[in-house]
Amino acid sequence: MFLRTLGKAHSEIQLSRAILLSRREQVEHVLRSANRHLHFPDPSFFKAKADDQRRIVRSGEDARILKKAMAAFSSLQHVQILRLQDEADRILLDYLHESDTPLLHLVDLQWTPACVHATKTVAEALVYARSPFSWFSGPMMNPQSALVIKDKVPKMVPILASRLTCLELHFDDSQELNERIQQASGLFKAVFSAAKNLQALHVGFPSRSPLDLGLEEIFNYTSWEKLRAFGIQAWRLNAEEIINIARRHSKTLRGLRLRDVQLREGSMWKDVLVMLRTSMEQLDWVSLRRVDYSKHFDELWANSIEVGDVLLAGASDSDDEDSFPAHFSVPGSVVDSDEDDSDELSLADTDHGPDANEIALSPNTTASLPFCTCSRSSDPASVDDLGDNGMFVVYQQRKMWEKWVIGQCPEHNSS
């Protein structure tokens, strides 16, 4: 029996090797064909680059250099983890996407291992160097990287989180998103409870795959005494969840972003809006880009061509004007247009706020949005005039809601 099992395993290994060799031959053929068409580097260039990357990781050279670099950056403030794609990679990927025959399945394009390794080595380097950084951005994070940090370097989490004044996380992998984020709930709790100095926080998910978990499964009823700007993206929520977290920070919050938030059945946006208008003591700006109702959102996507968030990451948008502390920028999502009647599945981005949602983190910053004192300054007159039908939200509505919440005059503040 043992020999039979061993023989079967050996046969399977041989078959796997044959498939792998066959794929390698196909990949080399693809690269040679692309080289003839596009005049980019020979296939040996990509093989050499891959071999070099494997050598660097296996030898630990990247971790060693990162530690040395972090120790040298004595005034480091902002750390950001991004994908790196050089010109040769870009040309090759364009060729694979645009080819008449399916080719992408021949090339193993996985961001997850790279993101996991980058997150782990950067975290280790920051702790080793006792870096003074206070702002971390992960605009293309993979949920798996959060699980690795939770399991392999748990002692680093409270140390790093305690230094943060700004944290931006955007998870771009929609596969098994709810399950993976739920598995990392312990890590989120550890981070947010330790990050007592947070002044700006954003957590987002793919626009076309909203997270279907409760808000407090991630934020764990945490309150931050210094929080001045808060944003979430792509979430299915009840109105009460938004109201509760906003109310906890009603005395300090200056900016609120609710991008791609879809309200569940039984909730109404007008309940959120009236609370924000009447209970927030310092709110200067609010962004409601592509907010909608969950059922309508699902109907829209069911009738549309599916386009991945990653493919849209290179699309032109103005998120550079929409980040913080300087702004609130999280690339990799579908964006909307101020020039279109509908913001539902469009591709431009023009949210506004104080200097396009800029929020200076100095406690002496004055309100940037002018308040009109004319007789029309509070139109619509009441929450019943907001036009919320509980079924869908159109572009003109949400832009009017943004102004109504902060008391802007729709006539004299028309930008």
mmCIF file of N, CA and C in Angstrom, residues 4-18:
data_model
loop_
_atom_site.group_PDB
_atom_site.id
_atom_site.type_symbol
_atom_site.label_atom_id
_atom_site.label_comp_id
_atom_site.label_asym_id
_atom_site.label_seq_id
_atom_site.Cartn_x
_atom_site.Cartn_y
_atom_site.Cartn_z
ATOM 1 N N ARG A 4 2.458 1.691 -3.362
ATOM 2 C CA ARG A 4 1.482 2.151 -4.336
ATOM 3 C C ARG A 4 1.230 3.653 -4.177
ATOM 4 N N THR A 5 1.082 4.085 -2.916
ATOM 5 C CA THR A 5 0.859 5.519 -2.643
ATOM 6 C C THR A 5 2.053 6.346 -3.075
ATOM 7 N N LEU A 6 3.262 5.800 -2.774
ATOM 8 C CA LEU A 6 4.485 6.510 -3.149
ATOM 9 C C LEU A 6 4.604 6.620 -4.662
ATOM 10 N N GLY A 7 4.247 5.526 -5.361
ATOM 11 C CA GLY A 7 4.296 5.544 -6.818
ATOM 12 C C GLY A 7 3.320 6.543 -7.403
ATOM 13 N N LYS A 8 2.109 6.621 -6.788
ATOM 14 C CA LYS A 8 1.112 7.588 -7.251
ATOM 15 C C LYS A 8 1.617 9.014 -7.048
ATOM 16 N N ALA A 9 2.193 9.276 -5.864
ATOM 17 C CA ALA A 9 2.720 10.605 -5.570
ATOM 18 C C ALA A 9 3.827 10.969 -6.555
ATOM 19 N N HIS A 10 4.696 9.967 -6.853
ATOM 20 C CA HIS A 10 5.795 10.212 -7.799
ATOM 21 C C HIS A 10 5.246 10.570 -9.177
ATOM 22 N N SER A 11 4.204 9.843 -9.600
ATOM 23 C CA SER A 11 3.589 10.118 -10.905
ATOM 24 C C SER A 11 2.998 11.519 -10.944
ATOM 25 N N GLU A 12 2.353 11.913 -9.820
ATOM 26 C CA GLU A 12 1.755 13.243 -9.759
ATOM 27 C C GLU A 12 2.827 14.323 -9.817
ATOM 28 N N ILE A 13 3.970 14.067 -9.151
ATOM 29 C CA ILE A 13 5.069 15.034 -9.182
ATOM 30 C C ILE A 13 5.614 15.170 -10.592
ATOM 31 N N GLN A 14 5.790 14.016 -11.271
ATOM 32 C CA GLN A 14 6.281 14.052 -12.641
ATOM 33 C C GLN A 14 5.333 14.819 -13.552
ATOM 34 N N LEU A 15 4.010 14.579 -13.349
ATOM 35 C CA LEU A 15 3.007 15.282 -14.152
ATOM 36 C C LEU A 15 3.081 16.787 -13.897
ATOM 37 N N SER A 16 3.202 17.168 -12.606
ATOM 38 C CA SER A 16 3.298 18.585 -12.256
ATOM 39 C C SER A 16 4.523 19.222 -12.910
ATOM 40 N N ARG A 17 5.638 18.492 -12.890
ATOM 41 C CA ARG A 17 6.846 19.019 -13.514
ATOM 42 C C ARG A 17 6.647 19.197 -15.018
ATOM 43 N N ALA A 18 5.974 18.210 -15.634
ATOM 44 C CA ALA A 18 5.725 18.291 -17.075
ATOM 45 C C ALA A 18 4.855 19.502 -17.404
#
